[in-house]
Amino acid sequence: MKVTDAIADALVKLGADTMFGVVGSGNFHLTNALISRGVRYVAARHECGAASMADAWARLADRPALLTLHQGPGLTNALTGITEAAKSRTPLLVLAADVSARAVTSNFRIDVSALAGATGATAARLHSTGFALDDAVRAYRTARDERRTVVLGLPLDVQAGECSWPGDPDMRVAEPEPPSQPQVAKLAAVLAEATRPVFVAGRGARSAAARAALEQLADSCGALLATSAAAKGLFRGNPWDLDVSGGFASPLTAELIANADVLVGWGCSLNMWTTRHGTLIGPRMTVVQVDNDASAIGRHRQVHLGVVGDVALTASAVGRLLADEADRADESPEARGAHEAREGDPAGLRSIGYRSAELRSGLAARVRWRDVPYEDESDGTRIDPRTLTIALDDLLPAERIVAVDSGNFMGYPSMFLSVPDQDGFCFTQAYQSIGLGLASAIGSAIARPDRLVIAALGDGGGLMGISELETAVRLGLPMVIVVYDDEAYGAEVHHFGPDGYPLDTVRFPPADLAAIARGFGCDAVTVRTGDDLGPVRDWLESRPGRPILINAKVTSDHGAWWLEEAFRGH
Ligand SMILES: Cc1ncc(C[n+]2csc(CCOP(=O)(O)OP(=O)(O)O)c2C)c(N)n1
Ligand SMILES: [Mg+2]
């Protein structure tokens, strides 16, 4: 049996079903072997786009995507997207063709393992025809079970070799890690004493099971619920949802988090973004971190208590312990209070922990950014990005996925567009690269054809990744692409401008992005006022099988409020 056929068989048996890439001679046969076994192949126009599509797809599908690349430049072109995936712990298997070991003078020769390791990905390799299948299966399992981006080097001579099929691969999937009982008891004791607890759920809590367990525990101790940007939407619909903690937090959210007496990060690194460089952590706050990866605990900031374990299992175990303690207390004179504490009060009819009826109505009225008053700076020729985004929030269906590129503009879609749940937000910002937003929106649209995908881009990042517009048109994806067009690398303009530096390197003449998009086969509209959004309404009604690009000429008199915060992190 040919090694490429054996690997394709094994990957399909393990569950691989979707692959992104750019095909050259080095990955031609393996890619076709996978396609002939039913794997869907999505051809991108640039390997970085393919990597970012695969990254977004895997985040939403919650299983490994495959990324297939030609040797040498195929891999180096993909590196930025691979780095983003590796830093985000996206389960991704990169099938990276490589020259044969003996081809020491090949033009395509690079050190694949060194490159993979340098990005934070896990390096793997087909070592020989005899072990090729084991190497490939192990690489897939590492990607899936450890949530790693794995770069599997595929030497051409090994790919072309023969091997024997050893039988079906081991199909076991790693089980989630339960916490230890002493740590559960410590966290239960902290929550039993808390008067103003806040939970901040991160990427490691992005599941329905974690949401259910965290909501139940929060009800029993009166905690408010926030997320990191990576888990935005997780608690949508819960009356105690504070939305995102950190630079994107609304004033009310920031105030409530800073005034907490106990903050528990659940599958959340509590990094400088989520804590606003630590300013959301009060001096007398007890900080707890729960994570299934022991090395994540205390990595960004010191915590008073670290609990190693799966988020859903830990939240359930702590909830059970608190309920047992309340049951025992039922026999005591304080029985009634304890009983109430155990039952919780999700509706907020009486005060428990941080919750009260008054706070509940305050949250309903003021927790969203779009409910915070602002002065509309639109001037008839350029639209205020806040006004634009609120209009889009009203116009576009609620069942959506918002995929955001990087830049000064990025907070507007992140904070003014609501999302239906944690799968409604695709935030590829772990590497802070511009240019990944469009491709990650395409990967999202492929993962979730039931939802309208909104790609939110700056003009800089949009033009950097524009080759994938052809992919979106070719695939007939009905997505909305909003370009916040300030004709500049606005982040640099607003960071350096106030100090009087020359800005010629970061400003550009106007570009007609709507015409460019039409050239790719998109529908398109240029928007300078809210009235210009009519064609978007028409497009929504007819839903043609092609994207619409909104070239929004936005005001840019000053930087966004989160930008200075971001530059403090450089
Ligand atoms: C690949 C890459 N190159 C350069 C940068 C530095 N950078 C950060 S934001 C930015 C400007 C992006 O411009 P645009 O997409 O128009 O967004 P804006 O800041 O104008 O809102 C640049 C160049 C980066 N983060 N990533
Ligand atoms: Mg710009």
XYZ file of C-alpha atoms and ligand atoms in Angstrom:
597
model
C 0.000 0.000 0.000
C 1.294 3.489 -0.804
C 2.159 5.564 2.249
C -0.078 8.421 1.053
C -3.048 6.036 0.783
C -2.361 4.516 4.194
C -2.135 7.944 5.831
C -5.320 9.108 4.119
C -7.147 5.962 5.304
C -5.990 6.473 8.871
C -6.838 10.180 9.017
C -10.331 9.538 7.663
C -10.865 6.720 10.181
C -9.798 9.098 12.960
C -12.490 11.557 11.844
C -10.729 14.065 9.581
C -13.262 15.420 7.109
C -12.238 18.942 6.077
C -8.983 20.193 4.575
C -7.774 23.582 3.391
C -4.711 24.278 1.328
C -2.850 25.181 -1.814
C -1.716 22.217 -3.911
C 1.718 21.806 -5.451
C 3.601 18.716 -6.590
C 4.642 17.782 -3.034
C 1.129 17.484 -1.575
C -0.753 16.583 -4.777
C -1.065 12.834 -4.167
C -1.862 12.956 -0.454
C -4.475 15.660 -0.995
C -6.125 13.619 -3.742
C -5.955 10.460 -1.627
C -7.879 12.301 1.100
C -10.404 13.770 -1.358
C -11.066 10.336 -2.876
C -11.930 9.090 0.627
C -14.559 11.802 1.073
C -12.609 14.604 2.763
C -13.819 18.031 1.703
C -11.022 20.107 0.182
C -11.163 23.905 0.120
C -8.634 25.510 -2.197
C -7.380 28.859 -0.900
C -5.413 31.386 -2.980
C -2.605 31.935 -0.466
C -1.287 29.471 2.099
C -1.706 32.003 4.920
C -5.365 32.262 3.952
C -5.652 28.472 3.939
C -4.093 28.305 7.417
C -6.435 30.942 8.785
C -9.479 29.259 7.237
C -8.429 25.946 8.807
C -7.837 27.674 12.159
C -11.306 29.261 12.214
C -12.987 26.089 10.975
C -11.379 23.983 13.716
C -12.346 26.498 16.422
C -15.985 26.208 15.419
C -16.068 22.507 14.530
C -14.092 21.683 17.718
C -12.077 18.979 15.993
C -8.863 19.082 13.976
C -8.825 20.666 10.545
C -6.272 19.528 7.993
C -4.023 22.035 6.215
C -2.234 20.710 3.137
C 0.890 22.508 1.866
C 3.557 22.253 -0.793
C 7.167 21.906 0.405
C 9.267 24.989 1.169
C 7.397 28.186 0.230
C 4.051 26.474 0.798
C 4.948 26.195 4.466
C 6.695 29.560 4.852
C 3.711 31.349 3.275
C 1.437 29.730 5.857
C 3.536 30.551 8.903
C 1.602 33.576 10.191
C -1.684 31.666 10.132
C -0.019 28.627 11.711
C 1.440 30.796 14.477
C -1.981 32.271 15.250
C -3.425 28.750 15.441
C -0.584 27.469 17.637
C -0.882 30.383 20.076
C -4.650 29.825 20.233
C -4.253 26.077 20.917
C -6.301 25.309 17.810
C -6.407 21.597 16.991
C -4.872 21.661 13.516
C -2.852 19.096 11.584
C -0.560 20.676 8.998
C 0.372 18.217 6.246
C 3.625 19.881 5.192
C 5.359 18.265 2.242
C 9.153 18.306 2.548
C 12.131 17.357 0.423
C 13.659 13.896 0.837
C 16.447 13.615 3.402
C 19.015 13.029 0.663
C 17.971 16.138 -1.345
C 20.454 18.354 0.463
C 20.788 20.852 -2.409
C 17.087 21.186 -3.255
C 15.796 24.754 -3.651
C 12.844 23.770 -1.474
C 14.972 22.639 1.465
C 14.208 24.371 4.757
C 14.340 23.193 8.352
C 10.665 22.281 8.805
C 10.980 21.162 12.424
C 12.845 24.312 13.444
C 10.263 26.524 11.744
C 7.368 24.661 13.333
C 8.935 24.830 16.785
C 9.694 28.526 16.398
C 5.995 29.319 15.918
C 4.906 27.378 18.995
C 3.510 24.522 16.915
C 4.446 20.904 17.626
C 6.895 19.457 15.104
C 6.316 15.914 13.837
C 7.666 13.979 10.871
C 7.225 10.826 8.830
C 10.469 9.086 9.714
C 10.380 6.055 7.433
C 7.885 4.087 5.396
C 7.663 1.487 8.168
C 6.705 4.040 10.814
C 4.913 6.594 8.629
C 1.465 5.516 9.679
C 2.280 5.603 13.394
C 3.836 9.052 12.955
C 0.727 10.380 11.188
C -1.724 8.868 13.694
C 0.272 10.223 16.636
C 0.345 13.681 15.033
C -3.435 13.703 14.588
C -4.028 12.505 18.140
C -1.713 15.188 19.544
C -3.632 17.856 17.624
C -6.986 16.521 18.815
C -6.308 15.400 22.394
C -3.848 18.123 23.427
C -5.435 20.859 21.301
C -2.170 21.512 19.488
C -1.248 22.780 16.066
C 0.987 20.018 14.726
C 3.205 20.439 11.668
C 3.767 16.995 10.162
C 6.741 17.023 7.784
C 6.133 14.654 4.856
C 9.394 13.821 3.040
C 8.696 13.127 -0.623
C 10.517 9.784 -0.677
C 8.616 8.483 2.368
C 5.302 9.662 0.890
C 6.030 7.747 -2.300
C 7.089 4.569 -0.463
C 5.131 1.401 0.304
C 3.957 0.253 3.724
C 1.667 -2.390 5.131
C -1.641 -1.552 6.827
C -1.327 -2.573 10.469
C -5.042 -2.536 11.243
C -7.332 0.263 12.413
C -5.809 3.106 14.425
C -6.543 3.372 18.124
C -9.822 5.316 18.284
C -9.776 6.242 21.975
C -10.208 9.956 22.726
C -8.575 11.482 25.822
C -11.041 12.026 28.680
C -11.341 15.451 30.387
C -9.266 15.695 33.586
C -11.252 15.875 36.845
C -9.928 18.179 39.609
C -8.534 16.836 42.893
C -10.923 16.808 45.866
C -8.769 19.052 48.122
C -8.663 21.740 45.422
C -12.424 21.476 44.913
C -12.890 21.959 48.657
C -10.639 25.030 48.682
C -12.522 26.669 45.810
C -15.882 25.841 47.443
C -14.653 27.510 50.645
C -13.583 30.650 48.749
C -16.980 30.881 47.017
C -18.906 30.225 50.243
C -17.244 33.310 51.762
C -17.541 35.522 48.652
C -19.883 38.500 48.729
C -19.219 39.881 45.229
C -17.931 36.970 43.096
C -17.252 37.315 39.369
C -16.500 34.431 36.995
C -14.394 35.148 33.921
C -14.633 32.290 31.426
C -12.023 31.937 28.711
C -11.234 29.812 25.695
C -11.099 26.665 27.849
C -14.738 27.169 28.836
C -16.126 27.454 25.304
C -18.613 24.582 25.469
C -22.280 24.076 26.258
C -21.337 21.731 29.126
C -19.035 24.339 30.704
C -21.639 27.060 30.276
C -24.319 24.977 32.004
C -22.046 24.021 34.913
C -20.768 27.581 35.385
C -24.244 29.101 35.263
C -25.498 26.667 37.871
C -22.568 27.331 40.184
C -22.884 31.088 39.650
C -26.605 30.918 40.519
C -25.808 29.199 43.800
C -23.237 31.765 44.935
C -24.588 34.900 43.240
C -21.682 35.383 40.821
C -21.712 37.675 37.801
C -20.562 36.158 34.509
C -17.946 37.602 32.171
C -15.717 36.156 29.467
C -12.382 36.868 27.857
C -12.632 38.137 24.260
C -11.871 34.604 23.017
C -15.052 33.291 24.673
C -17.304 36.266 23.899
C -20.947 35.211 23.722
C -20.661 32.222 26.076
C -23.237 33.540 28.564
C -25.466 35.344 26.051
C -29.048 35.471 27.279
C -28.097 35.088 30.940
C -29.327 38.168 32.856
C -26.036 38.295 34.784
C -23.847 38.342 31.677
C -21.271 41.168 31.789
C -19.946 40.354 28.292
C -16.199 40.778 27.791
C -13.736 41.576 30.581
C -10.733 43.701 29.600
C -10.060 46.429 27.059
C -13.437 45.889 25.378
C -15.416 45.998 28.658
C -18.143 48.627 28.905
C -17.809 51.117 31.794
C -20.372 49.233 33.896
C -18.692 45.877 33.240
C -15.271 47.257 34.182
C -16.624 48.821 37.379
C -18.380 45.634 38.491
C -15.349 43.435 37.833
C -12.935 45.807 39.577
C -15.211 45.824 42.646
C -15.448 42.041 42.933
C -14.052 40.413 46.072
C -13.455 37.055 44.357
C -12.594 36.578 40.714
C -12.409 33.073 39.252
C -10.845 32.601 35.829
C -12.255 29.452 34.228
C -10.106 28.139 31.360
C -8.902 31.715 31.090
C -5.277 32.877 31.210
C -6.151 36.205 32.932
C -3.664 37.916 30.610
C -3.070 41.655 30.297
C -5.931 42.046 27.812
C -8.551 40.330 29.981
C -7.452 42.188 33.137
C -6.679 45.580 31.485
C -3.044 45.257 32.514
C -4.175 44.174 35.964
C -6.248 47.298 36.620
C -9.448 45.233 36.837
C -7.932 43.196 39.675
C -8.528 45.048 42.934
C -5.849 45.030 45.695
C -7.952 42.936 48.090
C -9.467 40.654 45.478
C -8.989 36.898 45.841
C -7.998 35.553 42.428
C -8.559 31.904 41.498
C -7.668 30.169 38.262
C -9.106 26.871 37.030
C -7.408 25.267 34.042
C -6.864 21.753 32.739
C -3.276 22.742 31.894
C -1.209 23.111 35.085
C 1.359 25.260 33.267
C -1.311 27.875 32.458
C -1.952 28.619 36.142
C -0.201 31.769 37.332
C 1.489 32.256 33.958
C 0.247 35.820 33.431
C -0.369 36.884 36.994
C -0.110 35.488 40.499
C -3.227 33.765 41.768
C -4.253 32.931 45.326
C -5.580 29.516 44.348
C -4.961 27.391 41.281
C -7.167 24.401 40.470
C -6.032 21.940 37.822
C -8.978 20.326 36.075
C -11.509 20.470 33.307
C -13.768 23.542 33.641
C -17.142 21.755 33.459
C -16.053 18.937 35.790
C -14.582 21.406 38.298
C -17.602 23.719 38.312
C -19.940 20.740 38.793
C -17.811 19.276 41.592
C -17.654 22.614 43.440
C -21.409 23.077 42.975
C -22.089 19.598 44.397
C -19.891 20.255 47.409
C -21.607 23.564 48.148
C -25.013 21.866 47.832
C -23.938 19.029 50.189
C -22.751 21.566 52.725
C -26.055 23.410 52.417
C -27.914 20.111 52.968
C -25.977 19.484 56.164
C -26.685 23.041 57.274
C -30.416 22.397 56.732
C -30.398 20.751 60.165
C -28.990 23.894 61.784
C -30.805 27.098 62.827
C -29.542 28.844 59.667
C -31.324 26.239 57.589
C -33.446 28.604 55.563
C -30.629 30.848 54.443
C -28.524 27.870 53.501
C -31.377 26.346 51.562
C -31.828 29.570 49.615
C -28.131 29.723 48.883
C -28.236 26.186 47.520
C -31.205 26.881 45.289
C -29.672 30.097 43.997
C -31.672 32.934 42.535
C -31.168 33.193 38.783
C -34.089 35.577 38.382
C -32.539 38.100 40.779
C -35.663 38.490 42.885
C -33.653 38.687 46.091
C -30.070 39.581 46.815
C -27.514 36.796 46.758
C -23.772 37.270 46.384
C -23.230 40.089 43.883
C -26.789 39.873 42.553
C -29.767 42.074 43.311
C -32.926 43.164 41.502
C -31.455 46.664 41.141
C -28.254 45.397 39.556
C -30.239 43.212 37.211
C -32.101 46.182 35.755
C -28.847 48.179 35.655
C -27.260 45.440 33.562
C -30.224 45.271 31.204
C -30.009 49.024 30.617
C -26.279 49.754 30.579
C -24.004 46.751 30.176
C -23.865 46.867 26.370
C -21.577 49.357 24.661
C -24.332 50.355 22.269
C -26.359 51.622 25.238
C -23.547 53.915 26.411
C -24.234 57.472 25.181
C -21.709 58.935 22.717
C -21.438 61.949 20.453
C -21.949 60.916 16.826
C -18.983 62.305 14.862
C -20.386 61.442 11.415
C -20.047 64.462 9.095
C -22.026 63.464 5.994
C -18.929 62.348 4.058
C -17.601 59.903 6.666
C -19.587 57.779 9.104
C -18.723 57.382 12.789
C -17.706 53.712 13.143
C -19.899 53.385 16.243
C -22.956 54.649 14.334
C -22.160 52.328 11.433
C -21.764 49.305 13.692
C -24.951 49.957 15.658
C -26.840 50.282 12.338
C -25.378 46.958 11.201
C -26.255 45.347 14.544
C -29.873 46.329 13.909
C -29.832 45.329 10.246
C -28.064 41.978 10.233
C -29.704 38.765 11.488
C -28.930 37.772 15.084
C -27.821 34.251 14.072
C -24.382 35.405 13.031
C -20.659 34.889 13.373
C -18.468 37.966 13.675
C -14.866 37.409 12.509
C -12.531 40.311 13.291
C -9.182 41.351 11.822
C -6.677 43.442 13.814
C -6.228 47.235 13.898
C -7.558 50.394 15.494
C -11.058 49.590 14.170
C -11.330 46.175 15.809
C -13.178 47.187 18.969
C -16.167 48.543 17.052
C -17.359 45.182 15.697
C -16.153 43.391 18.833
C -18.190 45.560 21.184
C -21.097 46.926 19.145
C -22.170 43.762 17.306
C -23.915 41.279 19.549
C -23.335 37.574 18.968
C -25.707 34.705 19.784
C -23.235 32.456 21.636
C -19.544 31.538 21.939
C -19.553 30.235 18.375
C -20.703 33.647 17.179
C -17.301 35.278 17.567
C -14.119 34.272 15.771
C -11.242 36.231 17.270
C -7.902 35.424 15.661
C -5.817 37.807 17.766
C -3.384 35.557 19.624
C -0.551 36.709 17.316
C -1.992 40.199 16.711
C -1.460 39.889 12.986
C -3.419 41.965 10.521
C -4.649 40.269 7.358
C -6.179 37.088 8.813
C -9.749 38.335 9.233
C -11.175 37.617 5.788
C -9.801 34.071 5.654
C -10.967 33.294 9.187
C -14.431 34.525 8.173
C -14.371 32.126 5.208
C -13.355 29.215 7.475
C -16.205 30.188 9.827
C -18.722 30.286 6.958
C -17.649 26.801 5.863
C -17.979 25.464 9.420
C -21.368 27.069 10.016
C -23.367 27.509 6.779
C -26.460 28.044 8.965
C -25.181 31.427 10.138
C -24.476 34.732 8.426
C -20.773 35.487 8.729
C -19.677 39.092 9.106
C -16.008 39.737 8.332
C -14.927 42.986 10.009
C -11.714 44.310 8.498
C -9.610 47.450 8.334
C -8.568 48.710 4.899
C -4.975 47.667 5.681
C -5.732 44.126 6.840
C -8.431 43.785 4.182
C -6.044 44.572 1.342
C -3.355 42.343 2.854
C -5.625 39.291 2.736
C -7.647 40.240 -0.340
C -6.645 37.267 -2.503
C -9.179 35.188 -0.562
C -12.020 37.333 -1.871
C -11.820 35.121 -4.959
C -12.209 32.079 -2.676
C -15.332 33.530 -1.030
C -16.840 34.267 -4.465
C -15.833 30.903 -5.948
C -17.412 29.076 -3.001
C -20.572 31.176 -3.303
C -20.423 32.238 0.342
C -23.135 34.735 1.257
C -21.094 36.741 3.779
C -21.013 40.398 4.741
C -17.542 41.947 4.580
C -17.349 45.303 6.356
C -14.227 47.341 5.735
C -13.681 50.160 8.240
C -11.826 52.323 5.726
C -9.804 55.213 7.177
C -7.311 55.055 4.278
C -4.512 54.387 6.725
C -2.872 52.030 9.140
C -4.965 53.846 11.697
C -3.382 52.089 14.671
C -0.020 53.640 13.771
C -1.518 57.001 12.827
C -3.209 57.381 16.178
C -0.325 55.993 18.186
C 2.436 58.127 16.644
C 0.463 61.119 15.324
C -0.028 62.927 18.634
C 3.774 63.037 19.141
C 4.283 64.799 15.811
C 6.031 61.984 13.928
C 5.740 61.931 10.122
C 2.869 59.667 9.059
C 3.565 59.282 5.325
C 4.469 55.612 5.722
C 1.118 54.733 7.276
C -1.309 56.801 5.196
C -2.629 55.889 1.754
C -4.612 57.622 -0.974
C -8.293 56.656 -1.195
C -8.913 53.260 -2.781
C -12.256 52.287 -4.270
C -12.594 49.019 -2.393
C -16.178 48.567 -3.618
C -14.972 48.580 -7.246
C -12.145 46.203 -6.384
C -14.641 43.852 -4.701
C -16.977 43.986 -7.711
C -14.008 42.987 -9.841
C -13.703 39.837 -7.741
C -17.413 39.115 -8.306
C -18.801 40.437 -5.012
C -21.732 42.748 -4.530
C -20.444 45.986 -3.025
C -21.497 49.349 -1.652
C -19.667 52.453 -0.468
C -21.108 53.821 2.762
C -20.642 57.374 3.997
C -23.928 57.757 5.906
C -26.485 55.363 7.378
C -28.719 56.013 4.347
C -26.166 54.323 2.099
C -26.910 50.941 3.706
C -29.988 50.353 1.475
C -28.191 47.889 -0.845
C -27.243 45.806 2.196
C -30.937 45.525 3.053
C -31.692 44.430 -0.535
C -28.845 41.925 -0.447
C -30.170 40.468 2.810
C -33.598 40.030 1.264
C -32.391 38.352 -1.913
C -29.390 36.517 -0.339
C -27.547 35.947 -3.606
C -24.863 33.273 -3.418
C -22.039 35.785 -3.217
C -20.562 38.100 -0.585
C -21.325 41.788 -0.203
C -18.478 44.138 0.685
C -19.314 47.341 2.533
C -16.600 49.929 1.956
C -17.353 52.131 4.950
C -15.554 55.462 4.779
C -15.179 56.023 8.518
C -14.265 59.051 10.608
C -10.813 58.840 12.148
C -10.183 62.053 14.053
C -8.801 60.144 17.016
C -7.825 56.633 18.015
C -10.231 54.173 19.568
C -10.273 54.051 23.366
C -8.754 50.575 23.515
C -5.812 51.469 21.281
C -3.613 53.044 23.958
C -4.359 50.035 26.092
C -3.150 47.813 23.273
C 0.086 49.739 22.752
C 0.888 49.453 26.445
C 1.250 45.761 25.714
C 4.043 46.236 23.128
C 1.177 41.255 9.622
C 1.217 42.527 10.391
N 1.871 43.600 9.876
C 1.883 44.775 10.538
C 1.248 44.899 11.736
C 1.277 46.218 12.499
N -0.081 46.824 12.466
C -0.921 46.700 13.500
S -2.388 47.451 13.244
C -1.891 47.981 11.723
C -2.788 48.846 10.901
C -3.894 48.091 10.280
O -4.574 48.941 9.410
P -6.079 48.674 9.096
O -6.294 47.257 8.784
O -6.495 49.650 8.064
O -6.806 48.984 10.486
P -6.858 50.400 11.249
O -5.778 50.357 12.280
O -6.643 51.466 10.234
O -8.216 50.471 11.860
C -0.592 47.553 11.437
C 0.131 47.853 10.180
C 0.604 43.755 12.260
N -0.021 43.774 13.431
N 0.584 42.612 11.550
Mg -7.214 51.537 8.285
